[in-house]
Amino acid sequence: MSEPAGIPASGDLSQFLAQTPAGSATTLSSSPWGANVEVVADSPYFSASRRICRHLTVTRRSNGDRLAAVACKSGEGAWFTSRLVTALYNGAETW
């Protein structure tokens, strides 16, 4: 099994993903999606690649634009984030 593609999550984001229940939100001054964003995490689930992943909704606090993303945990325990490609097709992404 190869390691996940994506951007490594920061310490604050990794801790949030590892410890918070579904529906929790955090505000990050710096993130893979830019500055000053709110991240809401869905429930953890096991992906087809046998990794623990979480769907995320990322909102820019400056203008309310939203982005759908996913974060998955590597075998070493690090979290990686990437865009949720299906959101481009179903209209869930506005930026």
Tab-separated table of C-alpha atoms in Angstrom:
chain	number	residue	atom	x	y	z
A	1	MET	CA	0.000	0.000	0.000
A	2	SER	CA	1.504	3.326	-1.041
A	3	GLU	CA	1.478	6.425	1.106
A	4	PRO	CA	-1.307	8.945	0.489
A	5	ALA	CA	-0.848	11.746	-1.965
A	6	GLY	CA	-1.625	15.213	-0.714
A	7	ILE	CA	-0.365	17.982	1.480
A	8	PRO	CA	0.873	17.135	4.980
A	9	ALA	CA	-1.415	18.594	7.647
A	10	SER	CA	0.042	21.007	10.202
A	11	GLY	CA	0.298	20.085	13.864
A	12	ASP	CA	-2.888	21.977	14.784
A	13	LEU	CA	-4.873	20.417	11.946
A	14	SER	CA	-3.480	16.931	12.635
A	15	GLN	CA	-4.414	17.169	16.304
A	16	PHE	CA	-7.917	18.373	15.404
A	17	LEU	CA	-8.418	15.487	12.958
A	18	ALA	CA	-7.134	12.887	15.402
A	19	GLN	CA	-9.099	13.990	18.462
A	20	THR	CA	-12.408	15.646	17.619
A	21	PRO	CA	-15.854	14.127	17.115
A	22	ALA	CA	-17.886	14.494	13.924
A	23	GLY	CA	-19.278	17.949	13.299
A	24	SER	CA	-16.495	19.683	15.204
A	25	ALA	CA	-15.051	22.891	13.802
A	26	THR	CA	-11.761	24.692	14.183
A	27	THR	CA	-10.405	27.951	12.817
A	28	LEU	CA	-6.891	27.904	11.403
A	29	SER	CA	-4.824	31.012	10.765
A	30	SER	CA	-2.652	29.006	8.348
A	31	SER	CA	-3.741	25.885	6.459
A	32	PRO	CA	-3.281	23.942	3.205
A	33	TRP	CA	-6.235	25.998	1.910
A	34	GLY	CA	-4.912	29.421	2.841
A	35	ALA	CA	-5.172	31.738	5.802
A	36	ASN	CA	-8.100	32.223	8.164
A	37	VAL	CA	-10.293	29.232	7.329
A	38	GLU	CA	-12.835	27.249	9.307
A	39	VAL	CA	-12.615	23.453	8.992
A	40	VAL	CA	-15.517	21.152	9.888
A	41	ALA	CA	-14.733	17.416	10.031
A	42	ASP	CA	-17.154	14.554	9.395
A	43	SER	CA	-16.905	11.168	11.092
A	44	PRO	CA	-13.756	9.115	10.542
A	45	TYR	CA	-14.183	6.186	8.147
A	46	PHE	CA	-12.060	3.427	6.650
A	47	SER	CA	-11.338	4.103	2.998
A	48	ALA	CA	-10.949	1.491	0.274
A	49	SER	CA	-7.180	1.852	0.765
A	50	ARG	CA	-7.666	0.804	4.426
A	51	ARG	CA	-6.735	4.214	5.790
A	52	ILE	CA	-8.678	6.272	8.280
A	53	CYS	CA	-10.056	9.314	6.452
A	54	ARG	CA	-12.391	12.230	7.182
A	55	HIS	CA	-14.376	14.397	4.803
A	56	LEU	CA	-13.888	18.097	5.504
A	57	THR	CA	-15.753	21.285	4.709
A	58	VAL	CA	-13.396	24.242	4.526
A	59	THR	CA	-14.819	27.777	4.593
A	60	ARG	CA	-12.886	30.962	3.980
A	61	ARG	CA	-13.864	33.280	6.804
A	62	SER	CA	-13.168	36.359	4.672
A	63	ASN	CA	-15.892	35.693	2.088
A	64	GLY	CA	-17.721	32.455	2.964
A	65	ASP	CA	-16.437	30.463	-0.024
A	66	ARG	CA	-16.486	26.700	0.590
A	67	LEU	CA	-14.299	23.809	-0.465
A	68	ALA	CA	-14.809	20.083	0.040
A	69	ALA	CA	-11.674	18.207	1.053
A	70	VAL	CA	-10.578	14.909	2.514
A	71	ALA	CA	-7.864	14.071	5.017
A	72	CYS	CA	-6.374	10.597	5.398
A	73	LYS	CA	-3.987	9.184	7.954
A	74	SER	CA	-0.819	7.487	6.709
A	75	GLY	CA	0.546	4.231	8.080
A	76	GLU	CA	2.970	6.263	10.194
A	77	GLY	CA	0.123	8.278	11.714
A	78	ALA	CA	0.587	11.544	9.790
A	79	TRP	CA	-2.461	13.209	8.229
A	80	PHE	CA	-2.511	14.341	4.579
A	81	THR	CA	-5.126	16.579	2.951
A	82	SER	CA	-6.358	16.760	-0.627
A	83	ARG	CA	-9.222	18.200	-2.627
A	84	LEU	CA	-12.299	16.068	-2.947
A	85	VAL	CA	-12.412	15.692	-6.727
A	86	THR	CA	-16.075	14.664	-6.816
A	87	ALA	CA	-17.014	18.044	-5.311
A	88	LEU	CA	-16.003	19.702	-8.581
A	89	TYR	CA	-18.707	17.754	-10.388
A	90	ASN	CA	-21.553	17.994	-7.915
A	91	GLY	CA	-21.277	21.718	-7.163
A	92	ALA	CA	-20.081	21.411	-3.551
A	93	GLU	CA	-16.989	23.479	-4.283
A	94	THR	CA	-17.178	27.222	-4.865
A	95	TRP	CA	-13.448	28.130	-5.048
